[in-house]
Short mmCIF file of C-alpha atoms and ligand atoms in Angstrom, two decimals:
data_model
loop_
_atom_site.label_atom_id
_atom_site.label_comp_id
_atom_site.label_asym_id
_atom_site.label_seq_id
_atom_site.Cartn_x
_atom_site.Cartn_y
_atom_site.Cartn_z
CA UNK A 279 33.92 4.41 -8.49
CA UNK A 280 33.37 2.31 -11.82
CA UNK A 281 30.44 -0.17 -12.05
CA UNK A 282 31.39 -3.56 -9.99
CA UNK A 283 31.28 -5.37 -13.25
CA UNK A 284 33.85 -3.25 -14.81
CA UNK A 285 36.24 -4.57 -11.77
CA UNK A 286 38.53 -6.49 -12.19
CA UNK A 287 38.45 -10.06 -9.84
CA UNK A 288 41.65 -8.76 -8.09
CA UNK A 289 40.62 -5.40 -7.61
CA UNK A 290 36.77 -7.20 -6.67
CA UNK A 291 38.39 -9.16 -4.03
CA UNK A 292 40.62 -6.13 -2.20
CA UNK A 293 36.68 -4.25 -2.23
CA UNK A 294 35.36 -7.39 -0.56
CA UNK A 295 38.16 -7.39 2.10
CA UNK A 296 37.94 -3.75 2.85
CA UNK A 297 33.92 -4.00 2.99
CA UNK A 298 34.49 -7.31 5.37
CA UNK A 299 35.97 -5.34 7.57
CA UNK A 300 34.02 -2.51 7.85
CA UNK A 301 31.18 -5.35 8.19
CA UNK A 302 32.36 -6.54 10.76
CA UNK A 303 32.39 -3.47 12.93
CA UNK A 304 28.64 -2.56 12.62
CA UNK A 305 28.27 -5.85 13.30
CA UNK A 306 30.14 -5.71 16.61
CA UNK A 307 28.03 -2.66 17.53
CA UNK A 308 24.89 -5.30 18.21
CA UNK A 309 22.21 -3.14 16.66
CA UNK A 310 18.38 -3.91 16.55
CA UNK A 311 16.99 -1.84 13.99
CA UNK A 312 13.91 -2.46 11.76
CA UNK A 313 13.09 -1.19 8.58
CA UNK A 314 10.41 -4.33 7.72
CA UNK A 315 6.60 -2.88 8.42
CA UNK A 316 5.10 0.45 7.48
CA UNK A 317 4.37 1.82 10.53
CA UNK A 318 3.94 5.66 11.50
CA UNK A 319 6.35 6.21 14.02
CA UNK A 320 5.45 7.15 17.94
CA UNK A 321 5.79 11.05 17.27
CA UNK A 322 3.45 10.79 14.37
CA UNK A 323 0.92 9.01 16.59
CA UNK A 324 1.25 11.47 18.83
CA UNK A 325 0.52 14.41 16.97
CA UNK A 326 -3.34 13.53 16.52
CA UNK A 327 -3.84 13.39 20.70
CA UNK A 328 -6.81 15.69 20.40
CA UNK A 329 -8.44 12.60 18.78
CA UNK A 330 -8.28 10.85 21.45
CA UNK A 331 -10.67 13.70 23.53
CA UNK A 332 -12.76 14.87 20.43
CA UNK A 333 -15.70 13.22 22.14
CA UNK A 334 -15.95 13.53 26.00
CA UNK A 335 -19.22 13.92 27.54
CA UNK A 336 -22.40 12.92 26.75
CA UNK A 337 -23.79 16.05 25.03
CA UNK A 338 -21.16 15.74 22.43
CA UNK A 339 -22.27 11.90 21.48
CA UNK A 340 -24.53 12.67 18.56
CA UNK A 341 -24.54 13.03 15.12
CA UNK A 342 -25.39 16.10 12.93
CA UNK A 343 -28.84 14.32 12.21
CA UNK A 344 -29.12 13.67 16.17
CA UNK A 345 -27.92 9.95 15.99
CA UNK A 346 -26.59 9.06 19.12
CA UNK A 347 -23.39 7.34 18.27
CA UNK A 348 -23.12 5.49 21.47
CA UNK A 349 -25.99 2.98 20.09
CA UNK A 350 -26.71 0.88 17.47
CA UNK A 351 -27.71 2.17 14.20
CA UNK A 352 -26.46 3.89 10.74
CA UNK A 353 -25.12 0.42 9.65
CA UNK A 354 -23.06 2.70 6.36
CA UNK A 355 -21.94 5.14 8.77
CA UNK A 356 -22.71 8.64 9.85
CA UNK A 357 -23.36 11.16 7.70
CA UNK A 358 -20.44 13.54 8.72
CA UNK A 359 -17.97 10.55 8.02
CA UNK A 360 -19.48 9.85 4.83
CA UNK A 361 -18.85 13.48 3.70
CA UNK A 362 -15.57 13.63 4.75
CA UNK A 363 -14.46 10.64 3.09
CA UNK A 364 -16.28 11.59 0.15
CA UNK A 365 -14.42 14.63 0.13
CA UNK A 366 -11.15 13.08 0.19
CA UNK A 367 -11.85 10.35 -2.63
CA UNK A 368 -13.50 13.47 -4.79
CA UNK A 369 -17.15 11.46 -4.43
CA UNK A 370 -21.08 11.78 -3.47
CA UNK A 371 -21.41 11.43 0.31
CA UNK A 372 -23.82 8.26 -0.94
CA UNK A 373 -21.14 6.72 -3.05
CA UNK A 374 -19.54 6.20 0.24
CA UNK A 375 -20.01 3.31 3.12
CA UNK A 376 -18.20 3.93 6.38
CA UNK A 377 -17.12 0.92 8.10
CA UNK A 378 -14.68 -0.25 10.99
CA UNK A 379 -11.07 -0.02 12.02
CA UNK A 380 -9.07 -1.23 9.03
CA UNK A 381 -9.62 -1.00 4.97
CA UNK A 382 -8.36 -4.98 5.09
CA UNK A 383 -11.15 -6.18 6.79
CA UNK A 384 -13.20 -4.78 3.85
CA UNK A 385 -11.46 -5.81 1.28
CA UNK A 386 -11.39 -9.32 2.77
CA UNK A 387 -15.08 -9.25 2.90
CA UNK A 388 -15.62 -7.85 -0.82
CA UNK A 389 -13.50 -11.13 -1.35
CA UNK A 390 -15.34 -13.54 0.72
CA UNK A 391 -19.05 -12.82 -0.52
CA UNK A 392 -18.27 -13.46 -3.76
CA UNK A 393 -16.55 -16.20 -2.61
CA UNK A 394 -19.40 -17.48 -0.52
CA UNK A 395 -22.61 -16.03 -1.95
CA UNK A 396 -21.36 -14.86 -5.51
CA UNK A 397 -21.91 -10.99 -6.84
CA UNK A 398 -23.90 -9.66 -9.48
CA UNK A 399 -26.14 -12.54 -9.90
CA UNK A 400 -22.83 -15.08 -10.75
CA UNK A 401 -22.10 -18.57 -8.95
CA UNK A 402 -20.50 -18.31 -6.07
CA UNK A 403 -16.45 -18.55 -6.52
CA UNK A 404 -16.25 -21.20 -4.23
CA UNK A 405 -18.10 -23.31 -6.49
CA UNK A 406 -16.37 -22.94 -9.76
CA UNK A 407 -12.90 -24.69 -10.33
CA UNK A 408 -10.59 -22.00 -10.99
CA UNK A 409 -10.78 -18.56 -9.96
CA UNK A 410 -7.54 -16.35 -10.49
CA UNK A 411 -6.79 -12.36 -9.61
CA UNK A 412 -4.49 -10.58 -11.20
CA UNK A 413 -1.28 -8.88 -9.45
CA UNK A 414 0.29 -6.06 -10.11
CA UNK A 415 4.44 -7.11 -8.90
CA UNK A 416 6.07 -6.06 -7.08
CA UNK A 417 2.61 -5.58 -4.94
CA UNK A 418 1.75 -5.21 -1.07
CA UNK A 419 2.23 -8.81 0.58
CA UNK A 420 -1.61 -8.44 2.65
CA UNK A 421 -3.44 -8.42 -0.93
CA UNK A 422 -2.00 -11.30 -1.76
CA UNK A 423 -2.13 -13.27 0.96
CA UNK A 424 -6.19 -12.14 1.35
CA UNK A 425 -6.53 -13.76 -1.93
CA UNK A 426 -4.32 -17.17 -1.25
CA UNK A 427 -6.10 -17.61 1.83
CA UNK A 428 -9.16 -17.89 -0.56
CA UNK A 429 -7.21 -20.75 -2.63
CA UNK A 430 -7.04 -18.03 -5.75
CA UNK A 431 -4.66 -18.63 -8.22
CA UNK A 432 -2.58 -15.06 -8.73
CA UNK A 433 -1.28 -14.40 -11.73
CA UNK A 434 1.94 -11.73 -11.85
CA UNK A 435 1.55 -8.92 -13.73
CA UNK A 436 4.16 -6.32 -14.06
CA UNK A 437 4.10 -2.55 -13.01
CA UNK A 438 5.92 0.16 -14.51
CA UNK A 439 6.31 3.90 -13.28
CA UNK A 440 2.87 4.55 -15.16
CA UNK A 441 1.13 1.28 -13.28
CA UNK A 442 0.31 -2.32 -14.12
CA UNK A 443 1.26 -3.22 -17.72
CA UNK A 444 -2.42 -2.31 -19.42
CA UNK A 445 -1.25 -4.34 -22.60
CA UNK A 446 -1.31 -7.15 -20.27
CA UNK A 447 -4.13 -6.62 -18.54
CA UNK A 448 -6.56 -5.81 -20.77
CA UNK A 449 -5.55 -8.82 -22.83
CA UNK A 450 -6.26 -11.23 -20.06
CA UNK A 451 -9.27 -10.24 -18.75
CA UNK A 452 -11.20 -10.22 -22.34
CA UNK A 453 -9.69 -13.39 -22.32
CA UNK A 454 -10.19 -15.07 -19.53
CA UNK A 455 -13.72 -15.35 -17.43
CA UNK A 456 -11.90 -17.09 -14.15
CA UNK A 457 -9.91 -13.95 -13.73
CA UNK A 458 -12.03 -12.13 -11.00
CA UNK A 459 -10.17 -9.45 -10.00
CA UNK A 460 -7.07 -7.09 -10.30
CA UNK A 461 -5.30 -5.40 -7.10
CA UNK A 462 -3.92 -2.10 -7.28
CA UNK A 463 -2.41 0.75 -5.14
CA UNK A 464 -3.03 3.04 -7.90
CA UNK A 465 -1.50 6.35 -5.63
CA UNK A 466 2.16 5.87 -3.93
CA UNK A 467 2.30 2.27 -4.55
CA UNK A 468 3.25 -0.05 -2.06
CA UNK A 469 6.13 -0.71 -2.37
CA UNK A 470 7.48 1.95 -5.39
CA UNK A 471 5.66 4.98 -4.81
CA UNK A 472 4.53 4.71 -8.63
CA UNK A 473 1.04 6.57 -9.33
CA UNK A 474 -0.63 5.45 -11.64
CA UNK A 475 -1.12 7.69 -14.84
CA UNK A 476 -4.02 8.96 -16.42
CA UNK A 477 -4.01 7.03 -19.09
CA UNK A 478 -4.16 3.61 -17.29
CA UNK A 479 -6.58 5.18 -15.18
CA UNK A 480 -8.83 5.27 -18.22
CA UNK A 481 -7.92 2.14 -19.71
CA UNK A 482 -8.53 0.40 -16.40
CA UNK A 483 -12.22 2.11 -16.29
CA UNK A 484 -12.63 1.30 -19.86
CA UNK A 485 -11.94 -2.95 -19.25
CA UNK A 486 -13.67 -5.00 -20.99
CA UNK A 487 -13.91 -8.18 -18.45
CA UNK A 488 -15.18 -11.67 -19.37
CA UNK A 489 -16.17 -12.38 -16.30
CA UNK A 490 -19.44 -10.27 -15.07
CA UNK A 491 -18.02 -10.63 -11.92
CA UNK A 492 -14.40 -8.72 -11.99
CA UNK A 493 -13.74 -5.99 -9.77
CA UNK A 494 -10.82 -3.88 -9.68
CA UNK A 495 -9.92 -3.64 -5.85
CA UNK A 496 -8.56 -0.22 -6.11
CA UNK A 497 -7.23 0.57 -2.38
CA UNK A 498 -6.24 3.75 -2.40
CA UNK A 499 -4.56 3.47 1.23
CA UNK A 500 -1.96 6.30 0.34
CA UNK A 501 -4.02 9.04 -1.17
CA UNK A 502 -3.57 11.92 0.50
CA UNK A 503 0.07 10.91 1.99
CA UNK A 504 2.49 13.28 -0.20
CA UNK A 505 5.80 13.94 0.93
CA UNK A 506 5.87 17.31 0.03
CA UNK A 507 4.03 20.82 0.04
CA UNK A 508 4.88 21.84 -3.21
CA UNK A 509 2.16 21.06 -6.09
CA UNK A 510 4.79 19.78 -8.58
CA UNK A 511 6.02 17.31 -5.86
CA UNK A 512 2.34 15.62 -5.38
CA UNK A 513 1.39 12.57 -7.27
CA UNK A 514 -2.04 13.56 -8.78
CA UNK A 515 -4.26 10.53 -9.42
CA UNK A 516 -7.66 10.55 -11.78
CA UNK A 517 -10.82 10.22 -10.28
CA UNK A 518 -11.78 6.20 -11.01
CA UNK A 519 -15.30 5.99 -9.92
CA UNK A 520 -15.91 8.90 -12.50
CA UNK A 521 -13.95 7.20 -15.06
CA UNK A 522 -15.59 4.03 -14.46
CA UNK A 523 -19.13 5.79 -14.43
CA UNK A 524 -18.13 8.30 -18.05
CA UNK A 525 -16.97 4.71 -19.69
CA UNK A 526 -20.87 3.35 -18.35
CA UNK A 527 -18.71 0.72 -16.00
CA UNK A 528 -19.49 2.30 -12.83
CA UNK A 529 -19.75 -1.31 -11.32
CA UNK A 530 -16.36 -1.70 -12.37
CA UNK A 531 -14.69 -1.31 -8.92
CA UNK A 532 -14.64 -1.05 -5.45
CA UNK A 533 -12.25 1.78 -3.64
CA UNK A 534 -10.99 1.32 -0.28
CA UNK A 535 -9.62 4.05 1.76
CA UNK A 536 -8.80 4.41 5.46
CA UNK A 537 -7.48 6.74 8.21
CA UNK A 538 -4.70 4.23 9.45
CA UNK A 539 -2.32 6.30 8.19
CA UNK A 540 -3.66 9.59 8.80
CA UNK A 541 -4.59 8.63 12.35
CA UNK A 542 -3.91 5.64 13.68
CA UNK A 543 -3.38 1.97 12.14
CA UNK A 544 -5.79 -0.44 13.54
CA UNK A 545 -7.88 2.46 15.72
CA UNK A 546 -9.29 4.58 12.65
CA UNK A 547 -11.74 4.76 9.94
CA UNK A 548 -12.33 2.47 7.02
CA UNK A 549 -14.45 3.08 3.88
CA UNK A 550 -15.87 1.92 0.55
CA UNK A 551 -16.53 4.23 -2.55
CA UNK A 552 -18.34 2.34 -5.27
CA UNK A 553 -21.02 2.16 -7.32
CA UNK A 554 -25.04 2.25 -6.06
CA UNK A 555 -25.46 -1.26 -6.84
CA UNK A 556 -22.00 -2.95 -5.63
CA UNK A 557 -22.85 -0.50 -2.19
CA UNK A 558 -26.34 -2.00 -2.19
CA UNK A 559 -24.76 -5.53 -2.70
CA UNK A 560 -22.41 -4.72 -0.04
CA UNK A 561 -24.96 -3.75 2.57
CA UNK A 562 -27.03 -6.93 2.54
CA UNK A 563 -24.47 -9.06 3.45
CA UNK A 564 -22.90 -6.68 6.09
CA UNK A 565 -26.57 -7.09 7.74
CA UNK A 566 -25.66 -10.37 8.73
CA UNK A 567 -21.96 -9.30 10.57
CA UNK A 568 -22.53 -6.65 12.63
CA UNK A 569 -25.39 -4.50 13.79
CA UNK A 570 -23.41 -1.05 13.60
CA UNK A 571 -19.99 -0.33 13.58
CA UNK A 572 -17.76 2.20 15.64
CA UNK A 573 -19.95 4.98 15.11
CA UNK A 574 -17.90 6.98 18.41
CA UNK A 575 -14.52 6.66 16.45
CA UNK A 576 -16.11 8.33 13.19
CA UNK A 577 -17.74 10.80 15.36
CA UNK A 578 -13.83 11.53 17.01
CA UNK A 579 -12.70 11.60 13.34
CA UNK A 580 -14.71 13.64 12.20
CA UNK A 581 -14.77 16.66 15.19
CA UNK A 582 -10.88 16.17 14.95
CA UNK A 583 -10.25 16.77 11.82
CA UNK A 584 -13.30 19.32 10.76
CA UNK A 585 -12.82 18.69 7.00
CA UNK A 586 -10.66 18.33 4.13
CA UNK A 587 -8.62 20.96 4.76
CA UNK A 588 -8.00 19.95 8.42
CA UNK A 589 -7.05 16.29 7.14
CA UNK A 590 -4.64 17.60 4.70
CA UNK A 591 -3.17 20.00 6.97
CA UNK A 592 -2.78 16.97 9.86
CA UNK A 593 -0.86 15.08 6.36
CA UNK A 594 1.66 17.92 6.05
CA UNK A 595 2.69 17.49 9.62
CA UNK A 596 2.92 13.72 8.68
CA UNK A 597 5.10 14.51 6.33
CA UNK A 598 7.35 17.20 7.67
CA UNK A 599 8.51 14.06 10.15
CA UNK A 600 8.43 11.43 7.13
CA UNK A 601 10.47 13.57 4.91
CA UNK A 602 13.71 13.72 6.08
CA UNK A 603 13.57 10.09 6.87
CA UNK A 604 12.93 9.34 3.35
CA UNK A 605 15.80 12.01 1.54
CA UNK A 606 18.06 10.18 4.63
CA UNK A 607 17.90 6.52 2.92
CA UNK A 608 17.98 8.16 -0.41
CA UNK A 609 20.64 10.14 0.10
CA UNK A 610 22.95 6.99 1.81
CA UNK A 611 21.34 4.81 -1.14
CA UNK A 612 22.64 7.56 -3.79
CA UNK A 613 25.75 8.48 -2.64
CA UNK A 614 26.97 4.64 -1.84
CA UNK A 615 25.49 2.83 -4.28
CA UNK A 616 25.17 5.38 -7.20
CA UNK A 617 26.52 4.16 -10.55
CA UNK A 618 27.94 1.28 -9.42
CA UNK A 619 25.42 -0.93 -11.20
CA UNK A 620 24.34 -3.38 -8.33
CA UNK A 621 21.00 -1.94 -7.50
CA UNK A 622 18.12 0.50 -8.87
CA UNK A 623 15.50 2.22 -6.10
CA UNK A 624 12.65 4.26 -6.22
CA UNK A 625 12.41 7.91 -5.14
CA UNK A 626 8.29 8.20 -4.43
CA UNK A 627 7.18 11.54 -3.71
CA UNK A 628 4.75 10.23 -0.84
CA UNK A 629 3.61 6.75 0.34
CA UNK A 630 5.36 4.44 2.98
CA UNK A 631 7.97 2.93 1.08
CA UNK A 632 11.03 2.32 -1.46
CA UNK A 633 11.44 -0.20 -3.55
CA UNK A 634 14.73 -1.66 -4.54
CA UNK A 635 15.76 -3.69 -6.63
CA UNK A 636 19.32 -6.07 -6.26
CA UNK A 637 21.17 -7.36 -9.27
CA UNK A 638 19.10 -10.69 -9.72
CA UNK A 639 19.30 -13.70 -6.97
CA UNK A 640 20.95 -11.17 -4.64
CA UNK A 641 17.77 -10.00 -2.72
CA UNK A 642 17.27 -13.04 0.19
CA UNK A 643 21.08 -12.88 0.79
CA UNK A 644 21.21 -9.68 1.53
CA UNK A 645 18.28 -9.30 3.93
CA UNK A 646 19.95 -12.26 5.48
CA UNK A 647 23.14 -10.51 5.62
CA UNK A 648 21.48 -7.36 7.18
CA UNK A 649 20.04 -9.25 9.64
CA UNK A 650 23.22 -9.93 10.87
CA UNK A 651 24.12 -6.59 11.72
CA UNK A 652 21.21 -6.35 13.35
CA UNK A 653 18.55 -5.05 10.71
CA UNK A 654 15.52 -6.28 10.02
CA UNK A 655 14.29 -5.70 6.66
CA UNK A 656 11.04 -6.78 4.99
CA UNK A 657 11.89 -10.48 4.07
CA UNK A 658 12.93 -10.72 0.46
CA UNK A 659 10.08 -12.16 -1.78
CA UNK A 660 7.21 -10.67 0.18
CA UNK A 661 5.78 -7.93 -2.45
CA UNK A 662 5.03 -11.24 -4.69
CA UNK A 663 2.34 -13.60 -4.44
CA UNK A 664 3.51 -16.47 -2.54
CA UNK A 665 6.05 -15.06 -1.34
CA UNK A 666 7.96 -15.83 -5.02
CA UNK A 667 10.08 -13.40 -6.44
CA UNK A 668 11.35 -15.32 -9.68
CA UNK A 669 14.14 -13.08 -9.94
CA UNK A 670 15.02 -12.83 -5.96
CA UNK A 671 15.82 -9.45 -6.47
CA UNK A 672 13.25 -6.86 -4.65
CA UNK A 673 13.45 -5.63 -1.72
CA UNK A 674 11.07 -3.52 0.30
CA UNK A 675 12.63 -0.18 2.17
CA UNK A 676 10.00 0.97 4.92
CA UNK A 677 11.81 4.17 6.47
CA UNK A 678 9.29 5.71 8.34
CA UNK A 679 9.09 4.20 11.73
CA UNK A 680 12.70 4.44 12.94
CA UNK A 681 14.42 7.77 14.17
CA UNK A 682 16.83 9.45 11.22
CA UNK A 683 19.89 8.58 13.29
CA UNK A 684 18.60 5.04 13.38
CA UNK A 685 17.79 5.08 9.43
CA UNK A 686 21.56 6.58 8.89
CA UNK A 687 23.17 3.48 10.55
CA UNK A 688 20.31 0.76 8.73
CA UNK A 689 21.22 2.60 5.47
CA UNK A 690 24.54 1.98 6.00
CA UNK A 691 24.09 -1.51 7.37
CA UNK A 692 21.87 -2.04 4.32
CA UNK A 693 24.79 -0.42 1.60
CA UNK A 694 26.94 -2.54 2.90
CA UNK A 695 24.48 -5.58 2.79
CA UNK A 696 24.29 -4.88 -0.83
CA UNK A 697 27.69 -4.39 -1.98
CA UNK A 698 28.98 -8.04 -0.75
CA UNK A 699 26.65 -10.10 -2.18
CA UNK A 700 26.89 -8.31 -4.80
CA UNK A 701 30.92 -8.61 -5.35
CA UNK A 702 29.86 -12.75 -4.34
CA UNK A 703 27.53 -12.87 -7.15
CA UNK A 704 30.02 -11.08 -9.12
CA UNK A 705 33.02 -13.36 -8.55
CA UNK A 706 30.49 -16.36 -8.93
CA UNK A 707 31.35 -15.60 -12.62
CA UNK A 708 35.35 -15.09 -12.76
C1 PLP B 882 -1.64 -0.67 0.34
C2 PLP B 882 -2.13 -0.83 1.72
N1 PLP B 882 -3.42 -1.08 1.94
C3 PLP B 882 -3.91 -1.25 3.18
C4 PLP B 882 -3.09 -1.19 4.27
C5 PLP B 882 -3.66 -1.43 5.63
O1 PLP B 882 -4.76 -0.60 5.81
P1 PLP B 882 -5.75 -0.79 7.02
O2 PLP B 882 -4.98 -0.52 8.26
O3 PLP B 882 -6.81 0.22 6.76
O4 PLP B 882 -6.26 -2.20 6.97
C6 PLP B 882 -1.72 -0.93 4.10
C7 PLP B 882 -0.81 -0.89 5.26
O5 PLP B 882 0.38 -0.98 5.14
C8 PLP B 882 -1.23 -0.75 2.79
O6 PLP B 882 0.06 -0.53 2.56
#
């Protein structure tokens, strides 16, 4: 099949009738189907069961240094968590703080005492008139609504396959002293799958900030989640709390990891890597919410999974369900969209999502459209602050959480979805 554009309006409007129809029959088939949220599905929740009995009686309640976990204390977490996580972010047990269910929670918080109580000595953010954070688009839509919550003025800044445009970035942070932050999903991006490369790893440890207080929130949510066993096929990401330390920024950033995707979302283990002095900062203020967190649950985490090899094993059965699910929308993507010049996607080799992209103004219509059939996608404009996508033409794929016989009938729902607005935008013109 030629590119749409190439079509001629006659032959655009016999594709439109014969795409109508077929329309029109998924459509009578009343599906519900939903490819919006990044969710693991069931069967991936139930492969970590032995979690849920790692810690049964009350001899098995205490920590390697004879904490019992069942009572307050060890407000950064137990020492056995701390390890592991420091293991997977390639860290110092001590560059490590172990906190509750969810990495957002944290992040929110690194947010909110600078917003309330300043960092590093500077006046509060609250109390200055402008305060802006930088985002990398298309971007995850919780980052950004974290920081409009906190009346921050985001500024977009485009990503490429290598990561955020550095030109850009480095440009406006010398520049600018109310820009107070950048947010990045430097491994499998949400929503591309783009890792970042080494060389913007190094430029963003080498930033040159006016502001004292800028922090690169560096959530690195997906960094063990490849999609494949073979080395060539995993993303590999540079180490930016060394970076940050050999450029003498080590208070540079804050890392933010979790288990949500390893074990559960909502019920596992968050952490912080950072620097000694942002961890110190950190600390004080967490005195003041909470006494000790879920020490049990890291305990469970920990006796699950043993170590680092035991996580990444646990990720490879993760992924032997998330593959095919992924190569399924792919492969419908490819072979009915291919070439035809109405829509580029991403092909991440781990991570929860694809990104596509819709010739421009095309991307609400045809989530709307798909809803009609039944699927619900991600709504259109979500991966950019305020929900704004001036070009109305990405759309996030999240294929993980339904079945593949599901994801072969929302990938054709979606196809289809794509190819009528696009002949409507299309004959707008002829
Ligand atoms: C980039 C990113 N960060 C964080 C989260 C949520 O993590 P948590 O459950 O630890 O709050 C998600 C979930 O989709 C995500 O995509």
């Amino acid at each position: 099949m030629k590119p749409y554009s190439e079509l001629t309006k006659e032959e655009l409007l016999a594709l439109k009738a014969e795409l109508d129809a077929a329309f029109e029959d998924v459509k009578g088939k009343g599906m519900k189907l939903d490819m919006s949220r990044g969710k693991p599905a069931t069967v991936q929740l139930d492969m970590a069961e032995g979690l849920l009995s790692a810690v049964s009686s009350n001899e098995e309640v205490y920590t390697e240094n004879g904490t019992d976990c069942r009572n307050y204390g060890l407000l950064t977490g137990i020492p056995e968590a701390k390890k592991l996580f420091a293991d997977i972010c390639e860290v110092e047990p001590n560059q490590v703080i172990v906190y509750g269910n969810a990495s957002l929670t944290v992040m929110f918080d690194a947010v909110a005492r600078s917003y309330t109580h300043g960092i590093a000595g500077c006046t509060p953010w609250s109390k200055l008139d402008k305060v802006k954070f930088l985002c990398p688009v298309p971007g995850y839509d919780r980052h950004f609504s974290i920081t409009e919550y906190f009346g921050i003025e985001m500024i977009n800044v485009p990503m490429t396959p290598e990561g955020p445009d550095m030109d850009l970035v480095e440009k406006l942070v010398a520049e600018d002293d109310s820009i107070k932050g950048i947010w990045c999903v430097p491994k499998y991006s949400n929503p591309q799958g783009y890792t970042y490369s080494d060389e913007t790893v190094r430029r963003f440890a080498a930033l040159k900030p006016a502001a004292k207080d800028f922090r690169i929130f560096w959530d690195n949510a997906y960094c063990i989640h490849h999609l494949y066993e073979e080395a060539d096929r995993q993303d590999q990401l540079l180490n930016i709390i060394t970076e940050c330390e050999k450029a003498g920024n080590p208070d540079l950033v804050y890392e933010f990891v979790s288990t949500s995707k390893v074990s559960y979302p909502g019920a596992g283990v968050a952490a912080m890597i950072s620097s000694e002095a942002n961890l110190k900062e950190a600390e004080r203020h967490m005195n003041f919410q909470i006494i000790s967190h879920d020490k049990l649950n890291q305990l469970r985490h920990v006796r699950y999974f043993k170590n680092l090899d035991g996580v990444k094993a646990h990720m490879m059965k993760h992924a032997a369900i998330m593959r095919p699910k992924f190569e399924t929308v792919l492969q419908v993507l490819e072979k009915e969209l291919g070439g035809l010049g109405i829509g580029e996607w991403t092909k991440p080799n781990g991570g929860y999502f694809i990104s596509f992209d819709a010739m421009e103004g095309c991307a609400k219509k045809i989530v709307a459209k798909a809803k009609e059939a039944g699927l619900v996608m991600t709504g259109a404009g979500a991966t950019y602050p305020y929900g704004k996508d001036p070009k109305d033409s990405n759309i996030r794929i999240a294929p993980t959480y339904p079945t593949p016989e599901e994801l072969a009938v929302a990938g054709n729902i979606f196809v289809l979805s794509v190819k009528l607005v696009s002949i409507e935008k299309l004959l707008e013109n002829r």
